[in-house]
Amino acid sequence: GRKQAGSLAGLVPHCRESGQWKGKSFISGGRKPLRDALYMPALVAMRFNPDLRAKYTALRAAGKPAKVALVALMRKLIETANALVKADRFWVANRACA
């Protein structure tokens, strides 16, 4: 599933909380090499893919830090790849937008 794919890549935030104390959430766990390998494609997608660029700018406009928005794109990429593999099909660019 979507959540399992994100967790396997280590892109799911884990909250640091104890009683009344609430700290920041960090991504951790999962496969570090996979997370490292997703960084550069997410950076390129943020610049050149219209759909992911819109998602990134919306997150930035909502006040999210740049790295948090980039990690959201990394998770979106892994979820999209997982859905394509599950459906046994290739990614096709949306020709109407181009």
Tab-separated table of N, CA, C and O in Angstrom:
chain	number	residue	atom	x	y	z
A	1	GLY	N	0.806	-1.195	0.000
A	1	GLY	CA	0.000	0.000	0.000
A	1	GLY	C	0.852	1.263	0.000
A	1	GLY	O	2.081	1.206	0.024
A	2	ARG	N	0.196	2.390	-0.083
A	2	ARG	CA	0.883	3.687	-0.121
A	2	ARG	C	1.701	3.928	1.139
A	2	ARG	O	2.858	4.350	1.065
A	3	LYS	N	1.095	3.687	2.282
A	3	LYS	CA	1.791	3.953	3.549
A	3	LYS	C	2.969	3.015	3.745
A	3	LYS	O	4.006	3.413	4.252
A	4	GLN	N	2.802	1.776	3.341
A	4	GLN	CA	3.885	0.812	3.488
A	4	GLN	C	5.056	1.160	2.584
A	4	GLN	O	6.208	1.016	2.979
A	5	ALA	N	4.775	1.638	1.375
A	5	ALA	CA	5.851	2.023	0.453
A	5	ALA	C	6.618	3.216	1.012
A	5	ALA	O	7.848	3.251	0.971
A	6	GLY	N	5.903	4.193	1.541
A	6	GLY	CA	6.559	5.354	2.143
A	6	GLY	C	7.357	4.985	3.372
A	6	GLY	O	8.458	5.495	3.604
A	7	SER	N	6.837	4.081	4.168
A	7	SER	CA	7.536	3.640	5.374
A	7	SER	C	8.771	2.820	5.027
A	7	SER	O	9.811	2.943	5.682
A	8	LEU	N	8.678	1.996	4.002
A	8	LEU	CA	9.816	1.186	3.581
A	8	LEU	C	10.965	2.070	3.097
A	8	LEU	O	12.132	1.774	3.329
A	9	ALA	N	10.624	3.187	2.462
A	9	ALA	CA	11.653	4.125	1.995
A	9	ALA	C	12.128	5.042	3.116
A	9	ALA	O	13.093	5.763	2.947
A	10	GLY	N	11.451	5.030	4.262
A	10	GLY	CA	11.839	5.895	5.370
A	10	GLY	C	11.397	7.326	5.169
A	10	GLY	O	12.041	8.264	5.640
A	11	LEU	N	10.283	7.536	4.473
A	11	LEU	CA	9.806	8.877	4.178
A	11	LEU	C	8.579	9.268	4.990
A	11	LEU	O	7.977	10.296	4.727
A	12	VAL	N	8.225	8.463	5.964
A	12	VAL	CA	7.082	8.750	6.817
A	12	VAL	C	7.591	9.458	8.074
A	12	VAL	O	8.524	8.991	8.713
A	13	PRO	N	7.000	10.607	8.435
A	13	PRO	CA	7.478	11.313	9.629
A	13	PRO	C	7.123	10.567	10.915
A	13	PRO	O	6.041	9.991	11.040
A	14	HIS	N	8.073	10.560	11.829
A	14	HIS	CA	7.851	9.967	13.144
A	14	HIS	C	7.859	11.091	14.174
A	14	HIS	O	8.795	11.889	14.220
A	15	CYS	N	6.815	11.144	14.976
A	15	CYS	CA	6.690	12.206	15.971
A	15	CYS	C	7.515	11.873	17.207
A	15	CYS	O	7.604	10.712	17.606
A	16	ARG	N	8.116	12.897	17.780
A	16	ARG	CA	8.834	12.739	19.041
A	16	ARG	C	7.993	13.389	20.123
A	16	ARG	O	7.984	14.608	20.258
A	17	GLU	N	7.275	12.560	20.875
A	17	GLU	CA	6.387	13.052	21.911
A	17	GLU	C	6.560	12.230	23.165
A	17	GLU	O	6.840	11.040	23.107
A	18	SER	N	6.383	12.890	24.295
A	18	SER	CA	6.428	12.206	25.569
A	18	SER	C	5.562	12.997	26.548
A	18	SER	O	5.931	14.089	26.982
A	19	GLY	N	4.401	12.438	26.870
A	19	GLY	CA	3.502	13.135	27.792
A	19	GLY	C	3.027	14.449	27.201
A	19	GLY	O	2.456	14.492	26.124
A	20	GLN	N	3.277	15.544	27.918
A	20	GLN	CA	2.882	16.868	27.446
A	20	GLN	C	3.861	17.442	26.426
A	20	GLN	O	3.526	18.352	25.684
A	21	TRP	N	5.089	16.909	26.404
A	21	TRP	CA	6.124	17.454	25.531
A	21	TRP	C	5.919	16.992	24.097
A	21	TRP	O	5.686	15.826	23.825
A	22	LYS	N	5.997	17.927	23.175
A	22	LYS	CA	5.879	17.602	21.754
A	22	LYS	C	7.053	18.226	21.018
A	22	LYS	O	7.247	19.430	21.054
A	23	GLY	N	7.836	17.383	20.349
A	23	GLY	CA	8.973	17.859	19.582
A	23	GLY	C	8.664	17.850	18.097
A	23	GLY	O	7.522	17.671	17.674
A	24	LYS	N	9.683	18.037	17.297
A	24	LYS	CA	9.511	18.027	15.854
A	24	LYS	C	9.414	16.596	15.335
A	24	LYS	O	9.900	15.668	15.958
A	25	SER	N	8.796	16.462	14.172
A	25	SER	CA	8.727	15.164	13.514
A	25	SER	C	9.898	15.040	12.555
A	25	SER	O	10.283	16.003	11.896
A	26	PHE	N	10.473	13.849	12.483
A	26	PHE	CA	11.595	13.585	11.604
A	26	PHE	C	11.327	12.325	10.808
A	26	PHE	O	10.645	11.424	11.282
A	27	ILE	N	11.892	12.269	9.593
A	27	ILE	CA	11.827	11.020	8.841
A	27	ILE	C	12.993	10.166	9.303
A	27	ILE	O	14.086	10.664	9.569
A	28	SER	N	12.735	8.893	9.437
A	28	SER	CA	13.789	7.978	9.870
A	28	SER	C	13.359	6.563	9.531
A	28	SER	O	12.238	6.322	9.097
A	29	GLY	N	14.260	5.637	9.765
A	29	GLY	CA	13.964	4.239	9.497
A	29	GLY	C	13.962	3.952	8.005
A	29	GLY	O	14.381	4.773	7.189
A	30	GLY	N	13.487	2.814	7.647
A	30	GLY	CA	13.398	2.455	6.244
A	30	GLY	C	14.760	2.225	5.613
A	30	GLY	O	15.757	1.992	6.281
A	31	ARG	N	14.794	2.313	4.328
A	31	ARG	CA	16.012	2.065	3.557
A	31	ARG	C	16.696	3.378	3.217
A	31	ARG	O	16.227	4.140	2.376
A	32	LYS	N	17.805	3.667	3.872
A	32	LYS	CA	18.534	4.918	3.641
A	32	LYS	C	19.037	5.031	2.211
A	32	LYS	O	18.919	6.110	1.615
A	33	PRO	N	19.593	3.973	1.590
A	33	PRO	CA	20.018	4.106	0.189
A	33	PRO	C	18.868	4.468	-0.760
A	33	PRO	O	19.063	5.238	-1.698
A	34	LEU	N	17.680	3.955	-0.500
A	34	LEU	CA	16.526	4.294	-1.325
A	34	LEU	C	16.152	5.759	-1.138
A	34	LEU	O	15.862	6.467	-2.106
A	35	ARG	N	16.178	6.220	0.092
A	35	ARG	CA	15.881	7.622	0.388
A	35	ARG	C	16.910	8.540	-0.290
A	35	ARG	O	16.562	9.556	-0.867
A	36	ASP	N	18.177	8.146	-0.235
A	36	ASP	CA	19.226	8.917	-0.893
A	36	ASP	C	19.042	8.939	-2.408
A	36	ASP	O	19.276	9.954	-3.060
A	37	ALA	N	18.613	7.808	-2.963
A	37	ALA	CA	18.432	7.709	-4.411
A	37	ALA	C	17.216	8.508	-4.891
A	37	ALA	O	17.168	8.915	-6.046
A	38	LEU	N	16.252	8.756	-4.029
A	38	LEU	CA	15.053	9.498	-4.415
A	38	LEU	C	15.240	11.010	-4.350
A	38	LEU	O	14.444	11.759	-4.905
A	39	TYR	N	16.300	11.467	-3.691
A	39	TYR	CA	16.483	12.901	-3.486
A	39	TYR	C	16.654	13.647	-4.812
A	39	TYR	O	15.946	14.621	-5.079
A	40	MET	N	17.582	13.217	-5.636
A	40	MET	CA	17.859	13.928	-6.886
A	40	MET	C	16.691	13.862	-7.875
A	40	MET	O	16.350	14.881	-8.485
A	41	PRO	N	16.030	12.701	-8.060
A	41	PRO	CA	14.850	12.704	-8.945
A	41	PRO	C	13.745	13.635	-8.440
A	41	PRO	O	13.053	14.265	-9.245
A	42	ALA	N	13.577	13.743	-7.127
A	42	ALA	CA	12.569	14.660	-6.587
A	42	ALA	C	12.956	16.104	-6.873
A	42	ALA	O	12.099	16.942	-7.180
A	43	LEU	N	14.233	16.406	-6.781
A	43	LEU	CA	14.716	17.755	-7.068
A	43	LEU	C	14.476	18.112	-8.535
A	43	LEU	O	14.012	19.214	-8.856
A	44	VAL	N	14.759	17.177	-9.435
A	44	VAL	CA	14.535	17.400	-10.867
A	44	VAL	C	13.038	17.504	-11.154
A	44	VAL	O	12.608	18.371	-11.923
A	45	ALA	N	12.236	16.645	-10.535
A	45	ALA	CA	10.790	16.682	-10.743
A	45	ALA	C	10.196	17.996	-10.248
A	45	ALA	O	9.263	18.531	-10.859
A	46	MET	N	10.744	18.529	-9.165
A	46	MET	CA	10.269	19.796	-8.628
A	46	MET	C	10.465	20.920	-9.651
A	46	MET	O	9.653	21.826	-9.743
A	47	ARG	N	11.505	20.825	-10.438
A	47	ARG	CA	11.807	21.882	-11.406
A	47	ARG	C	11.112	21.686	-12.753
A	47	ARG	O	10.718	22.663	-13.384
A	48	PHE	N	10.953	20.447	-13.210
A	48	PHE	CA	10.534	20.219	-14.588
A	48	PHE	C	9.196	19.505	-14.766
A	48	PHE	O	8.659	19.508	-15.873
A	49	ASN	N	8.654	18.850	-13.745
A	49	ASN	CA	7.358	18.179	-13.869
A	49	ASN	C	6.270	19.166	-13.422
A	49	ASN	O	6.256	19.596	-12.278
A	50	PRO	N	5.340	19.528	-14.311
A	50	PRO	CA	4.341	20.550	-13.952
A	50	PRO	C	3.468	20.168	-12.759
A	50	PRO	O	3.155	21.020	-11.918
A	51	ASP	N	3.066	18.901	-12.662
A	51	ASP	CA	2.206	18.477	-11.556
A	51	ASP	C	2.945	18.541	-10.224
A	51	ASP	O	2.419	19.041	-9.229
A	52	LEU	N	4.165	18.018	-10.209
A	52	LEU	CA	4.927	18.019	-8.963
A	52	LEU	C	5.424	19.422	-8.606
A	52	LEU	O	5.570	19.747	-7.438
A	53	ARG	N	5.658	20.243	-9.625
A	53	ARG	CA	6.023	21.634	-9.355
A	53	ARG	C	4.869	22.357	-8.668
A	53	ARG	O	5.067	23.115	-7.718
A	54	ALA	N	3.639	22.101	-9.131
A	54	ALA	CA	2.458	22.717	-8.521
A	54	ALA	C	2.300	22.252	-7.078
A	54	ALA	O	1.968	23.056	-6.197
A	55	LYS	N	2.541	20.976	-6.831
A	55	LYS	CA	2.441	20.454	-5.458
A	55	LYS	C	3.495	21.097	-4.565
A	55	LYS	O	3.212	21.496	-3.437
A	56	TYR	N	4.719	21.231	-5.087
A	56	TYR	CA	5.805	21.841	-4.320
A	56	TYR	C	5.498	23.301	-3.995
A	56	TYR	O	5.642	23.738	-2.856
A	57	THR	N	5.046	24.061	-4.988
A	57	THR	CA	4.756	25.472	-4.744
A	57	THR	C	3.575	25.641	-3.793
A	57	THR	O	3.555	26.578	-2.987
A	58	ALA	N	2.605	24.726	-3.856
A	58	ALA	CA	1.474	24.792	-2.918
A	58	ALA	C	1.938	24.532	-1.487
A	58	ALA	O	1.498	25.218	-0.553
A	59	LEU	N	2.829	23.567	-1.322
A	59	LEU	CA	3.355	23.288	0.017
A	59	LEU	C	4.181	24.459	0.544
A	59	LEU	O	4.087	24.819	1.717
A	60	ARG	N	4.996	25.062	-0.325
A	60	ARG	CA	5.808	26.208	0.074
A	60	ARG	C	4.920	27.402	0.415
A	60	ARG	O	5.175	28.132	1.357
A	61	ALA	N	3.840	27.605	-0.361
A	61	ALA	CA	2.909	28.700	-0.102
A	61	ALA	C	2.166	28.492	1.217
A	61	ALA	O	1.768	29.461	1.871
A	62	ALA	N	2.000	27.223	1.600
A	62	ALA	CA	1.340	26.914	2.870
A	62	ALA	C	2.271	27.091	4.063
A	62	ALA	O	1.858	26.881	5.201
A	63	GLY	N	3.539	27.442	3.788
A	63	GLY	CA	4.475	27.713	4.878
A	63	GLY	C	5.399	26.566	5.233
A	63	GLY	O	6.121	26.636	6.228
A	64	LYS	N	5.402	25.519	4.440
A	64	LYS	CA	6.285	24.383	4.721
A	64	LYS	C	7.710	24.731	4.323
A	64	LYS	O	7.936	25.404	3.314
A	65	PRO	N	8.702	24.267	5.097
A	65	PRO	CA	10.097	24.477	4.698
A	65	PRO	C	10.409	23.728	3.407
A	65	PRO	O	9.729	22.765	3.036
A	66	ALA	N	11.453	24.166	2.714
A	66	ALA	CA	11.799	23.599	1.416
A	66	ALA	C	12.099	22.107	1.504
A	66	ALA	O	11.666	21.320	0.660
A	67	LYS	N	12.838	21.685	2.527
A	67	LYS	CA	13.184	20.259	2.653
A	67	LYS	C	11.951	19.411	2.938
A	67	LYS	O	11.845	18.287	2.458
A	68	VAL	N	11.020	19.936	3.713
A	68	VAL	CA	9.792	19.194	4.009
A	68	VAL	C	8.982	19.005	2.731
A	68	VAL	O	8.462	17.919	2.463
A	69	ALA	N	8.888	20.056	1.925
A	69	ALA	CA	8.168	19.961	0.654
A	69	ALA	C	8.861	18.986	-0.290
A	69	ALA	O	8.208	18.231	-1.009
A	70	LEU	N	10.191	18.973	-0.271
A	70	LEU	CA	10.939	18.053	-1.132
A	70	LEU	C	10.738	16.603	-0.693
A	70	LEU	O	10.592	15.711	-1.527
A	71	VAL	N	10.691	16.361	0.599
A	71	VAL	CA	10.436	15.004	1.108
A	71	VAL	C	9.028	14.561	0.726
A	71	VAL	O	8.806	13.389	0.403
A	72	ALA	N	8.078	15.484	0.704
A	72	ALA	CA	6.727	15.143	0.254
A	72	ALA	C	6.741	14.712	-1.211
A	72	ALA	O	6.030	13.777	-1.598
A	73	LEU	N	7.563	15.374	-2.026
A	73	LEU	CA	7.687	14.965	-3.429
A	73	LEU	C	8.356	13.600	-3.549
A	73	LEU	O	7.981	12.798	-4.412
A	74	MET	N	9.337	13.339	-2.698
A	74	MET	CA	9.995	12.032	-2.711
A	74	MET	C	8.978	10.936	-2.412
A	74	MET	O	8.959	9.892	-3.073
A	75	ARG	N	8.133	11.193	-1.439
A	75	ARG	CA	7.107	10.205	-1.087
A	75	ARG	C	6.099	10.043	-2.224
A	75	ARG	O	5.665	8.941	-2.539
A	76	LYS	N	5.745	11.144	-2.876
A	76	LYS	CA	4.825	11.084	-4.012
A	76	LYS	C	5.424	10.263	-5.152
A	76	LYS	O	4.725	9.476	-5.791
A	77	LEU	N	6.724	10.420	-5.389
A	77	LEU	CA	7.385	9.642	-6.433
A	77	LEU	C	7.359	8.152	-6.127
A	77	LEU	O	7.091	7.328	-7.004
A	78	ILE	N	7.651	7.781	-4.876
A	78	ILE	CA	7.682	6.358	-4.523
A	78	ILE	C	6.276	5.769	-4.568
A	78	ILE	O	6.086	4.621	-4.982
A	79	GLU	N	5.266	6.552	-4.185
A	79	GLU	CA	3.890	6.063	-4.247
A	79	GLU	C	3.438	5.893	-5.699
A	79	GLU	O	2.763	4.930	-6.034
A	80	THR	N	3.829	6.826	-6.561
A	80	THR	CA	3.476	6.721	-7.978
A	80	THR	C	4.156	5.520	-8.618
A	80	THR	O	3.526	4.766	-9.371
A	81	ALA	N	5.431	5.327	-8.319
A	81	ALA	CA	6.155	4.181	-8.859
A	81	ALA	C	5.534	2.869	-8.375
A	81	ALA	O	5.386	1.919	-9.151
A	82	ASN	N	5.151	2.828	-7.112
A	82	ASN	CA	4.524	1.627	-6.558
A	82	ASN	C	3.187	1.341	-7.254
A	82	ASN	O	2.882	0.190	-7.576
A	83	ALA	N	2.399	2.378	-7.510
A	83	ALA	CA	1.114	2.195	-8.188
A	83	ALA	C	1.306	1.722	-9.621
A	83	ALA	O	0.544	0.881	-10.112
A	84	LEU	N	2.333	2.254	-10.297
A	84	LEU	CA	2.587	1.831	-11.674
A	84	LEU	C	3.043	0.382	-11.740
A	84	LEU	O	2.627	-0.366	-12.634
A	85	VAL	N	3.879	-0.028	-10.809
A	85	VAL	CA	4.334	-1.420	-10.781
A	85	VAL	C	3.166	-2.344	-10.471
A	85	VAL	O	3.006	-3.400	-11.091
A	86	LYS	N	2.333	-1.938	-9.532
A	86	LYS	CA	1.180	-2.759	-9.152
A	86	LYS	C	0.202	-2.914	-10.317
A	86	LYS	O	-0.367	-3.984	-10.529
A	87	ALA	N	0.019	-1.852	-11.109
A	87	ALA	CA	-0.896	-1.904	-12.251
A	87	ALA	C	-0.223	-2.457	-13.508
A	87	ALA	O	-0.880	-2.585	-14.538
A	88	ASP	N	1.071	-2.735	-13.438
A	88	ASP	CA	1.846	-3.269	-14.560
A	88	ASP	C	1.719	-2.379	-15.804
A	88	ASP	O	1.344	-2.824	-16.880
A	89	ARG	N	2.036	-1.090	-15.601
A	89	ARG	CA	1.997	-0.152	-16.720
A	89	ARG	C	3.122	0.862	-16.601
A	89	ARG	O	3.760	0.969	-15.570
A	90	PHE	N	3.336	1.581	-17.676
A	90	PHE	CA	4.366	2.602	-17.718
A	90	PHE	C	3.764	3.976	-17.448
A	90	PHE	O	2.578	4.191	-17.658
A	91	TRP	N	4.611	4.903	-17.016
A	91	TRP	CA	4.178	6.268	-16.807
A	91	TRP	C	4.072	6.959	-18.158
A	91	TRP	O	4.959	6.841	-19.005
A	92	VAL	N	2.962	7.672	-18.377
A	92	VAL	CA	2.762	8.406	-19.612
A	92	VAL	C	2.534	9.860	-19.234
A	92	VAL	O	1.690	10.170	-18.391
A	93	ALA	N	3.276	10.747	-19.896
A	93	ALA	CA	3.124	12.172	-19.628
A	93	ALA	C	1.740	12.635	-20.073
A	93	ALA	O	1.195	12.160	-21.070
A	94	ASN	N	1.194	13.578	-19.334
A	94	ASN	CA	-0.104	14.135	-19.675
A	94	ASN	C	0.091	15.076	-20.854
A	94	ASN	O	0.585	16.180	-20.709
A	95	ARG	N	-0.297	14.642	-22.042
A	95	ARG	CA	-0.048	15.402	-23.258
A	95	ARG	C	-0.897	16.671	-23.347
A	95	ARG	O	-0.594	17.586	-24.061
A	96	ALA	N	-2.018	16.737	-22.634
A	96	ALA	CA	-2.884	17.904	-22.677
A	96	ALA	C	-2.209	19.117	-22.049
A	96	ALA	O	-2.447	20.246	-22.458
A	97	CYS	N	-1.346	18.887	-21.039
A	97	CYS	CA	-0.674	19.989	-20.354
A	97	CYS	C	0.558	20.463	-21.131
A	97	CYS	O	1.000	21.581	-20.953
A	98	ALA	N	1.142	19.611	-21.924
A	98	ALA	CA	2.402	19.952	-22.584
A	98	ALA	C	2.214	20.817	-23.802
A	98	ALA	O	1.286	21.170	-24.305
